[in-house]
Amino acid sequence: MHAPPTDVTALPPQQSGSPARTAGQSSADSPGQGAGPAWWMWAMASGLFLVYMLLSLRTHERLLSHSFDLAIFEQAVRSYAEGHLPVSEVKGPDFPVLGDHFSPVLALLAPLYWLWPSARTLLVAQAALVAVSVLPLAQWARRALGSTAAVVIGLCYGLSWGIANGVGFDFHEWAFAVPLLMCALAALGAGRLRAAACWALPLVLVKEDMGLTVAVIGLLIAWRGGGEGGLRGGWRGGWRGRRLGIAVAAAGLMWTLLVVLVVLPALSPSGSYFYASFLGGSGGGAGSGFGEVLRKATIGLVTPETKVTTLMLVLAPTLFLALRSPLVLVAVPTLVWRGVSDYTAHWGTGYHYSLTLMPIVFAAFVDALRRRGTTDAGLRRYLAGAAGVCVLLLPVYSLAQVAYPQTWRADPRIAAAHRVMGRIPDGATVQASDGLVPHLADRTSVSLYGWPASRPEPEWIVVDTQVPQQRRWPLSAVDESIALAGARAHGYRMVAQEDGFVLLSRS
């Protein structure tokens, strides 16, 4: 992709009384020197890509990936690769994915899926998208703070807990947002307003909520264009920046409203936007009145304490210095919708929900350090503190699994699972256990065993009866046993049973 144009009239002026070069920045690191990423930036991105890819692929190979979300996204990408609008059998028979979340950006993976039709394609693509986002961050940090700072900040970002959990849990369309966000914020922080707008606008194709993020970026472009940009380019230059920002903000807001209020309800089988129910939008009951809305928008944003813990952990990798930059405001839409949601998984640090927050807070971190104009010693202290937080949190989250011996230990049950699944013919309709669904999505019409919306009376049923209790979903061990006995009583016959894997056929 060609880099967006640079808005030279919006470059920030040198503030009166500030040093000509930020502490820790050598002449070789000054703006205009080395237009492209340095070799060590590519090495950093490559190393992170390797770690992300190993974690994702090994998790998948150990049967620890899931129907929700990996198989859903693979079925969507497979649909695009086959030349039709995306459907997901996991969500329901011929369920239109664009009526669930509006993410047309997934079509970009179709050419890769032609070459390698597998869930692994999505996992490798996600690893690449997230890893490449370190390049604009490191490049901007080098120009603003020096090479040492760029290395430390780049590694702290790439190993941060939000990134770790994102790549450690299946695949999500937000992977496309990560490099776009980082490029947009790095451009905005450097005063390249048109470039920031060009990088931000495609975010609306990632997911319906990203339009609100684009709107905030637009407001910051308007503020920057009318302030610092206006001082440099005169009244005319400042007005251009304000007009550009207002246009971007309006486009983001209007897009979200259009998609949520019109497009998604039109494409959804229910005729409504399903996830509005998470925000109390289902209507009816005492919990949907004005008082409840007011509570959610105020005290509900910080209660229960899980929400505060998450907010602290989001800001902790930057030593809370991200709060000193206006760029941190870009995180507000994501934090607010998560805070007002009734779905408890949105409140915590698990899964992929903080993936798009990490580019924002680390971009704000660079901007805050740049604005402070700190001494070399002060900069070293901040970098050491950020690295310390990163190291302390690293063993707690997903990336640490790469170093665990059990991650690489061979499990004979995995080979047994593939032998059993290998007996299912291509193109068959199947219901499978959660961990088996992603391994069948590339060649069968597979749905989740025990999920009420799954296609009834499939040709095949394959179940892992030895899944640990803490990973069982949606059926408990007792309910699963009852369901299997009921299937056999209604005409399914046992085809294979090996190491806890049971295969039934209706024929």
XYZ file of C-alpha atoms in Angstrom:
507
model
C 0.000 0.000 0.000
C 1.275 3.469 -0.913
C 1.772 5.828 1.992
C -0.840 8.600 2.220
C 0.270 12.111 1.306
C 1.934 14.366 3.851
C 0.209 17.583 4.878
C 3.221 19.864 5.203
C 1.111 22.824 6.282
C 0.005 20.964 9.403
C 3.422 20.125 10.813
C 3.649 21.285 14.438
C 5.786 24.359 15.019
C 8.825 24.405 17.271
C 7.582 25.721 20.589
C 9.268 28.729 22.020
C 11.883 27.871 24.572
C 11.892 24.147 23.819
C 15.111 22.418 22.794
C 15.746 21.958 19.106
C 15.876 18.218 19.626
C 14.045 16.076 22.167
C 16.137 14.453 24.874
C 17.635 11.193 23.756
C 17.373 12.096 20.055
C 20.527 12.181 18.015
C 21.000 14.080 14.777
C 20.598 10.821 12.896
C 17.146 10.447 14.398
C 15.845 13.891 13.538
C 12.803 14.315 11.299
C 13.509 13.829 7.654
C 16.383 11.409 8.288
C 15.676 7.869 7.109
C 12.209 8.068 5.572
C 11.556 4.331 5.869
C 11.727 1.982 8.848
C 15.253 1.010 9.883
C 16.460 -2.573 9.520
C 16.110 -3.217 13.240
C 12.459 -2.172 13.092
C 11.836 -4.820 10.454
C 13.740 -7.301 12.622
C 11.566 -6.386 15.613
C 8.369 -6.762 13.593
C 9.587 -10.081 12.175
C 10.416 -11.422 15.622
C 7.026 -10.419 16.971
C 5.333 -11.974 13.948
C 7.131 -15.243 14.614
C 6.076 -15.275 18.282
C 2.465 -14.396 17.463
C 2.289 -17.001 14.734
C 3.788 -19.742 16.891
C 1.365 -19.012 19.712
C -1.699 -18.896 17.447
C -0.869 -21.956 15.385
C 0.170 -24.059 18.352
C -3.020 -23.122 20.228
C -5.024 -24.207 17.198
C -3.087 -27.452 16.775
C -3.732 -28.355 20.429
C -7.502 -28.180 19.777
C -7.759 -25.065 21.939
C -9.223 -22.764 19.290
C -12.971 -22.249 19.183
C -16.069 -22.201 17.048
C -16.733 -18.683 18.420
C -14.780 -16.841 16.922
C -12.266 -18.636 14.696
C -14.664 -20.927 12.839
C -17.189 -18.127 12.314
C -14.578 -15.943 10.660
C -13.190 -18.798 8.605
C -16.663 -19.578 7.272
C -17.073 -15.898 6.390
C -13.733 -15.778 4.563
C -14.496 -19.090 2.855
C -17.756 -17.576 1.600
C -15.920 -14.622 0.094
C -13.397 -16.991 -1.481
C -16.262 -18.938 -3.054
C -17.692 -15.744 -4.524
C -20.752 -15.016 -2.391
C -21.693 -12.909 0.623
C -20.430 -14.344 3.926
C -22.480 -16.890 5.846
C -21.623 -18.815 8.989
C -23.106 -22.204 9.773
C -21.851 -21.840 13.350
C -24.166 -18.873 13.894
C -27.072 -20.768 12.314
C -28.103 -22.360 8.999
C -26.948 -19.988 6.229
C -26.645 -17.152 8.775
C -25.623 -13.871 7.039
C -22.479 -12.661 8.811
C -22.924 -9.076 7.604
C -26.154 -9.016 9.603
C -24.214 -9.845 12.774
C -21.186 -7.556 12.532
C -20.509 -5.351 9.535
C -16.928 -6.283 8.628
C -16.487 -6.279 4.822
C -12.727 -5.951 5.354
C -12.636 -9.751 5.768
C -12.977 -10.056 1.989
C -9.293 -9.050 1.752
C -8.374 -12.492 3.093
C -10.157 -14.333 0.277
C -7.122 -14.412 -2.080
C -4.983 -15.898 0.710
C -7.707 -18.457 1.407
C -7.630 -19.526 -2.239
C -3.970 -20.419 -1.761
C -4.306 -21.985 1.693
C -7.892 -22.880 2.638
C -7.472 -23.323 6.362
C -8.122 -21.593 9.668
C -4.352 -21.223 9.833
C -4.559 -18.623 7.056
C -6.537 -16.328 9.333
C -4.186 -16.879 12.259
C -1.067 -16.139 10.213
C -2.699 -13.071 8.661
C -3.629 -11.779 12.112
C -0.068 -12.280 13.345
C 1.251 -10.309 10.381
C -1.270 -7.469 10.745
C -0.537 -6.989 14.438
C 3.226 -7.347 14.071
C 3.491 -4.806 11.257
C 1.808 -2.191 13.466
C 5.029 -1.850 15.437
C 6.708 -0.191 12.425
C 4.869 3.174 12.443
C 5.112 3.335 16.234
C 8.837 2.650 16.284
C 9.509 5.006 13.387
C 7.639 7.861 15.045
C 9.267 7.145 18.423
C 12.723 7.182 16.843
C 12.123 10.577 15.250
C 10.590 12.056 18.388
C 12.639 10.417 21.146
C 15.598 8.563 19.665
C 16.463 5.008 18.665
C 16.793 3.600 22.185
C 13.337 4.820 23.103
C 11.946 3.416 19.858
C 13.323 -0.052 20.638
C 11.980 -0.098 24.192
C 8.555 1.313 23.305
C 8.229 -0.973 20.279
C 8.965 -4.083 22.346
C 6.753 -3.005 25.236
C 3.912 -2.474 22.781
C 4.470 -5.718 20.903
C 4.622 -7.734 24.137
C 1.854 -5.860 25.952
C -0.930 -7.844 27.563
C -3.685 -6.520 25.285
C -1.787 -7.594 22.179
C -0.919 -10.933 23.800
C -4.526 -11.758 24.611
C -5.676 -10.674 21.169
C -3.345 -12.976 19.256
C -3.756 -15.717 21.858
C -7.510 -15.988 21.369
C -8.482 -17.179 17.913
C -8.920 -14.562 15.166
C -10.856 -11.315 15.134
C -11.564 -8.685 12.482
C -10.076 -6.066 14.816
C -6.666 -7.318 13.659
C -7.157 -5.124 10.598
C -7.804 -2.109 12.825
C -4.500 -2.404 14.698
C -2.095 -1.237 11.922
C -4.614 1.313 10.616
C -4.998 2.819 14.076
C -1.275 2.957 14.662
C -0.570 4.570 11.296
C -3.350 7.110 11.823
C -2.227 8.043 15.336
C 1.460 8.226 14.440
C 0.591 10.534 11.549
C -1.670 12.630 13.764
C 0.978 12.864 16.471
C 3.505 14.038 13.881
C 1.084 16.645 12.541
C 0.446 14.943 9.178
C -3.290 15.517 9.214
C -4.217 14.348 5.738
C -2.247 11.153 6.256
C -4.017 10.605 9.577
C -7.391 10.999 7.866
C -6.452 8.617 5.048
C -5.365 5.925 7.507
C -8.368 6.421 9.787
C -11.245 6.318 7.300
C -10.803 2.635 6.268
C -11.454 1.692 9.900
C -15.189 1.960 9.226
C -14.910 -1.210 7.109
C -13.455 -3.202 10.010
C -16.476 -3.221 12.325
C -19.506 -1.067 13.023
C -18.126 0.331 16.315
C -14.973 1.680 14.676
C -16.876 4.571 13.144
C -17.043 6.165 16.597
C -13.271 5.794 16.909
C -12.888 7.474 13.512
C -15.136 10.288 14.731
C -12.832 11.000 17.685
C -9.774 10.927 15.414
C -11.574 13.430 13.193
C -12.215 15.750 16.121
C -8.533 15.579 17.064
C -7.572 16.382 13.469
C -9.891 19.400 13.604
C -8.410 20.516 16.923
C -4.859 20.025 15.684
C -5.571 21.708 12.364
C -7.191 24.715 13.982
C -4.485 25.022 16.634
C -0.904 23.991 15.968
C -1.511 23.523 12.247
C -3.156 26.930 12.018
C -0.147 28.625 13.640
C 2.092 27.165 10.966
C -0.092 27.535 7.901
C -1.981 30.721 8.756
C -5.759 31.150 8.888
C -6.228 29.349 5.572
C -4.089 26.393 6.639
C -5.878 26.152 9.975
C -9.298 26.210 8.333
C -8.277 23.396 5.992
C -7.277 21.284 8.978
C -10.506 22.032 10.835
C -12.608 21.272 7.773
C -10.777 18.001 7.160
C -11.231 16.908 10.772
C -14.912 17.803 10.882
C -15.490 15.878 7.653
C -13.731 12.791 9.046
C -15.653 12.992 12.326
C -18.964 13.351 10.512
C -18.159 10.455 8.182
C -17.308 8.167 11.089
C -20.394 9.046 13.114
C -22.802 8.884 10.172
C -21.355 5.568 9.034
C -21.898 3.965 12.431
C -25.456 5.281 12.625
C -26.218 4.077 9.107
C -24.786 0.603 9.701
C -26.298 0.072 13.161
C -29.730 1.540 12.437
C -30.219 0.497 8.801
C -27.723 -1.956 7.323
C -27.380 -4.488 10.143
C -31.132 -4.698 10.870
C -31.802 -5.121 7.144
C -29.337 -8.003 6.857
C -30.021 -9.665 10.217
C -32.521 -12.549 10.326
C -34.029 -10.988 13.463
C -34.556 -7.616 11.797
C -32.610 -5.811 14.514
C -29.071 -5.162 15.694
C -28.534 -8.061 18.082
C -25.747 -6.503 20.146
C -27.923 -3.545 21.143
C -29.332 -5.934 23.728
C -25.911 -5.943 25.438
C -26.320 -2.210 25.965
C -29.828 -2.523 27.369
C -31.384 -1.773 24.025
C -33.743 -4.714 23.911
C -36.553 -2.636 25.435
C -38.998 -3.360 28.192
C -38.485 -3.869 31.905
C -37.227 -1.612 34.637
C -33.649 -2.104 33.477
C -34.191 -0.238 30.206
C -35.528 3.095 31.504
C -33.838 6.491 31.648
C -32.601 5.858 35.188
C -30.783 2.721 34.096
C -29.251 4.510 31.118
C -28.059 7.312 33.424
C -26.604 4.801 35.879
C -24.713 2.975 33.138
C -23.328 6.201 31.719
C -22.031 7.370 35.114
C -21.340 5.065 38.050
C -21.868 2.041 35.816
C -18.667 2.842 33.920
C -16.563 2.110 37.004
C -18.616 -0.567 38.746
C -18.124 -3.380 39.385
C -14.448 -3.078 40.224
C -13.470 -5.299 37.265
C -13.962 -2.271 35.016
C -11.596 -0.141 37.080
C -9.007 -2.914 37.120
C -9.174 -3.162 33.343
C -8.794 0.598 32.947
C -5.777 0.599 35.245
C -4.172 -2.242 33.297
C -4.831 -0.489 29.995
C -2.920 2.580 31.185
C -0.279 0.864 33.353
C 2.094 -0.117 30.488
C 2.553 3.600 29.786
C 2.974 4.507 33.484
C -0.296 6.437 33.052
C 1.556 9.027 30.966
C -0.868 8.276 28.117
C -3.339 10.456 30.036
C -1.119 13.469 29.269
C -1.796 13.182 25.529
C -5.066 14.037 23.753
C -4.520 10.926 21.622
C -5.774 8.822 24.525
C -9.258 10.191 23.813
C -9.409 7.846 20.825
C -9.852 4.995 23.327
C -12.990 6.538 24.854
C -15.604 5.006 22.491
C -14.258 1.487 23.037
C -13.991 1.926 26.802
C -17.486 3.391 27.040
C -19.325 0.718 25.060
C -17.479 -1.957 27.006
C -18.318 -0.246 30.280
C -22.045 0.085 29.603
C -22.366 -3.426 28.173
C -24.276 -6.063 30.122
C -21.951 -8.773 28.813
C -19.462 -9.357 31.611
C -16.664 -10.512 29.283
C -16.511 -6.951 27.939
C -15.491 -5.652 31.362
C -12.330 -7.667 31.932
C -8.941 -8.177 30.340
C -9.666 -11.513 28.678
C -10.119 -12.411 25.039
C -9.463 -9.852 22.283
C -11.376 -6.861 23.628
C -8.291 -4.775 24.459
C -6.500 -5.423 21.178
C -7.429 -2.056 19.666
C -6.664 -0.167 22.875
C -2.939 -0.948 22.863
C -2.098 1.070 19.711
C -3.942 4.039 21.199
C -2.292 4.120 24.610
C 1.211 3.528 23.229
C 0.785 6.232 20.609
C -0.381 8.511 23.423
C 2.697 7.438 25.415
C 5.049 8.579 22.649
C 3.132 11.822 22.244
C 3.211 12.502 25.990
C 6.964 11.930 26.193
C 7.497 14.138 23.158
C 5.444 16.931 24.697
C 7.266 16.738 28.038
C 10.680 17.349 26.479
C 12.244 15.435 29.354
C 15.949 15.073 30.011
C 17.936 11.996 29.002
C 17.871 10.707 32.577
C 14.142 11.317 32.878
C 13.461 9.564 29.588
C 15.516 6.574 30.713
C 13.471 6.343 33.906
C 10.192 6.360 32.007
C 11.432 3.720 29.583
C 12.723 1.544 32.417
C 9.384 1.824 34.191
C 7.427 0.868 31.074
C 9.722 -2.089 30.458
C 9.324 -3.172 34.072
C 5.530 -3.183 33.836
C 5.752 -5.157 30.594
C 8.000 -7.769 32.172
C 5.797 -8.062 35.257
C 2.641 -8.616 33.213
C 4.157 -10.851 30.541
C 3.922 -14.159 32.487
C 0.252 -13.519 33.305
C -1.030 -13.344 29.743
C -1.053 -15.432 26.573
C 2.422 -14.861 25.122
C 4.022 -16.609 28.076
C 2.573 -19.889 26.789
C 5.249 -19.946 24.095
C 7.820 -20.624 26.836
C 5.830 -23.336 28.630
C 7.010 -26.930 27.970
C 3.442 -28.245 27.883
C 2.715 -25.992 24.919
C 5.125 -28.037 22.796
C 4.529 -31.445 24.334
C 3.088 -33.976 21.864
C -0.400 -35.177 22.763
C -1.481 -38.479 21.161
C -5.108 -37.387 21.435
C -4.528 -34.765 18.744
C -3.606 -37.444 16.197
C -6.629 -39.478 17.303
C -8.891 -36.485 16.768
C -7.679 -36.005 13.223
C -8.066 -39.706 12.447
C -11.666 -39.608 13.618
C -12.458 -36.336 11.800
C -10.754 -37.709 8.686
C -13.592 -40.181 8.270
C -16.054 -37.341 7.638
C -16.390 -36.707 3.877
C -15.897 -33.255 2.366
C -19.067 -31.216 1.997
C -20.973 -33.090 4.713
C -23.153 -31.381 7.312
C -21.610 -31.834 10.754
C -22.151 -30.902 14.382
C -18.920 -30.939 16.385
C -17.499 -30.058 19.794
C -16.267 -26.504 20.192
C -12.558 -27.334 19.811
C -13.158 -29.514 16.747
C -15.289 -27.077 14.746
C -12.356 -24.926 13.476
C -10.652 -28.062 12.121
C -13.661 -28.911 9.958
C -14.715 -25.461 8.758
C -12.523 -25.538 5.651
C -14.143 -28.608 4.048
C -17.549 -29.274 5.649
C -20.691 -27.408 6.645
C -20.015 -27.531 10.372
C -21.915 -26.139 13.336
C -21.542 -26.377 17.110
C -22.841 -29.465 18.885
C -25.318 -28.506 21.597
C -25.831 -24.960 20.326
C -29.576 -24.310 19.926
C -29.178 -22.480 16.590
C -27.140 -25.273 14.953
C -28.496 -26.962 11.846
C -30.718 -29.848 13.000
C -30.169 -33.478 12.018
C -26.670 -33.212 10.543
C -25.204 -36.113 8.613
C -22.378 -36.485 11.128
C -21.781 -35.778 14.819
C -18.260 -35.726 16.258
C -17.714 -35.056 19.964
C -14.740 -34.856 22.283
C -16.067 -36.447 25.480
C -12.877 -35.778 27.461
C -12.835 -31.998 27.360
C -11.960 -30.660 30.853
C -14.919 -29.267 32.733
C -13.599 -25.678 32.726
C -13.494 -25.703 28.923
C -16.841 -27.367 28.332
C -19.293 -25.284 26.315
C -22.171 -25.195 25.560
C -23.022 -28.571 27.112
C -21.969 -29.996 30.458
C -20.618 -33.547 30.556
C -23.968 -34.875 31.774
C -25.981 -33.024 29.133
C -23.568 -34.133 26.427
C -23.900 -37.782 27.465
C -27.694 -37.500 27.408
C -27.616 -35.824 24.004
C -25.373 -38.533 22.500
C -27.628 -41.275 23.856
C -30.622 -39.461 22.368
C -28.919 -39.207 18.978
C -28.234 -42.919 18.914
C -31.830 -43.623 19.912
C -32.984 -41.543 16.929
C -31.049 -43.427 14.286
C -27.416 -42.291 14.500
C -24.913 -45.153 14.522
C -21.457 -45.292 16.049
C -18.806 -45.065 13.335
C -15.687 -44.539 15.435
C -14.667 -44.158 19.069
C -11.048 -43.460 19.901
C -9.374 -41.832 22.902
C -12.567 -40.066 23.950
C -13.580 -38.899 20.454
C -16.948 -40.222 19.322
C -18.145 -40.145 15.694
C -21.782 -40.779 14.814
C -23.383 -41.003 11.374
C -27.005 -40.734 10.356
C -26.568 -42.926 7.265
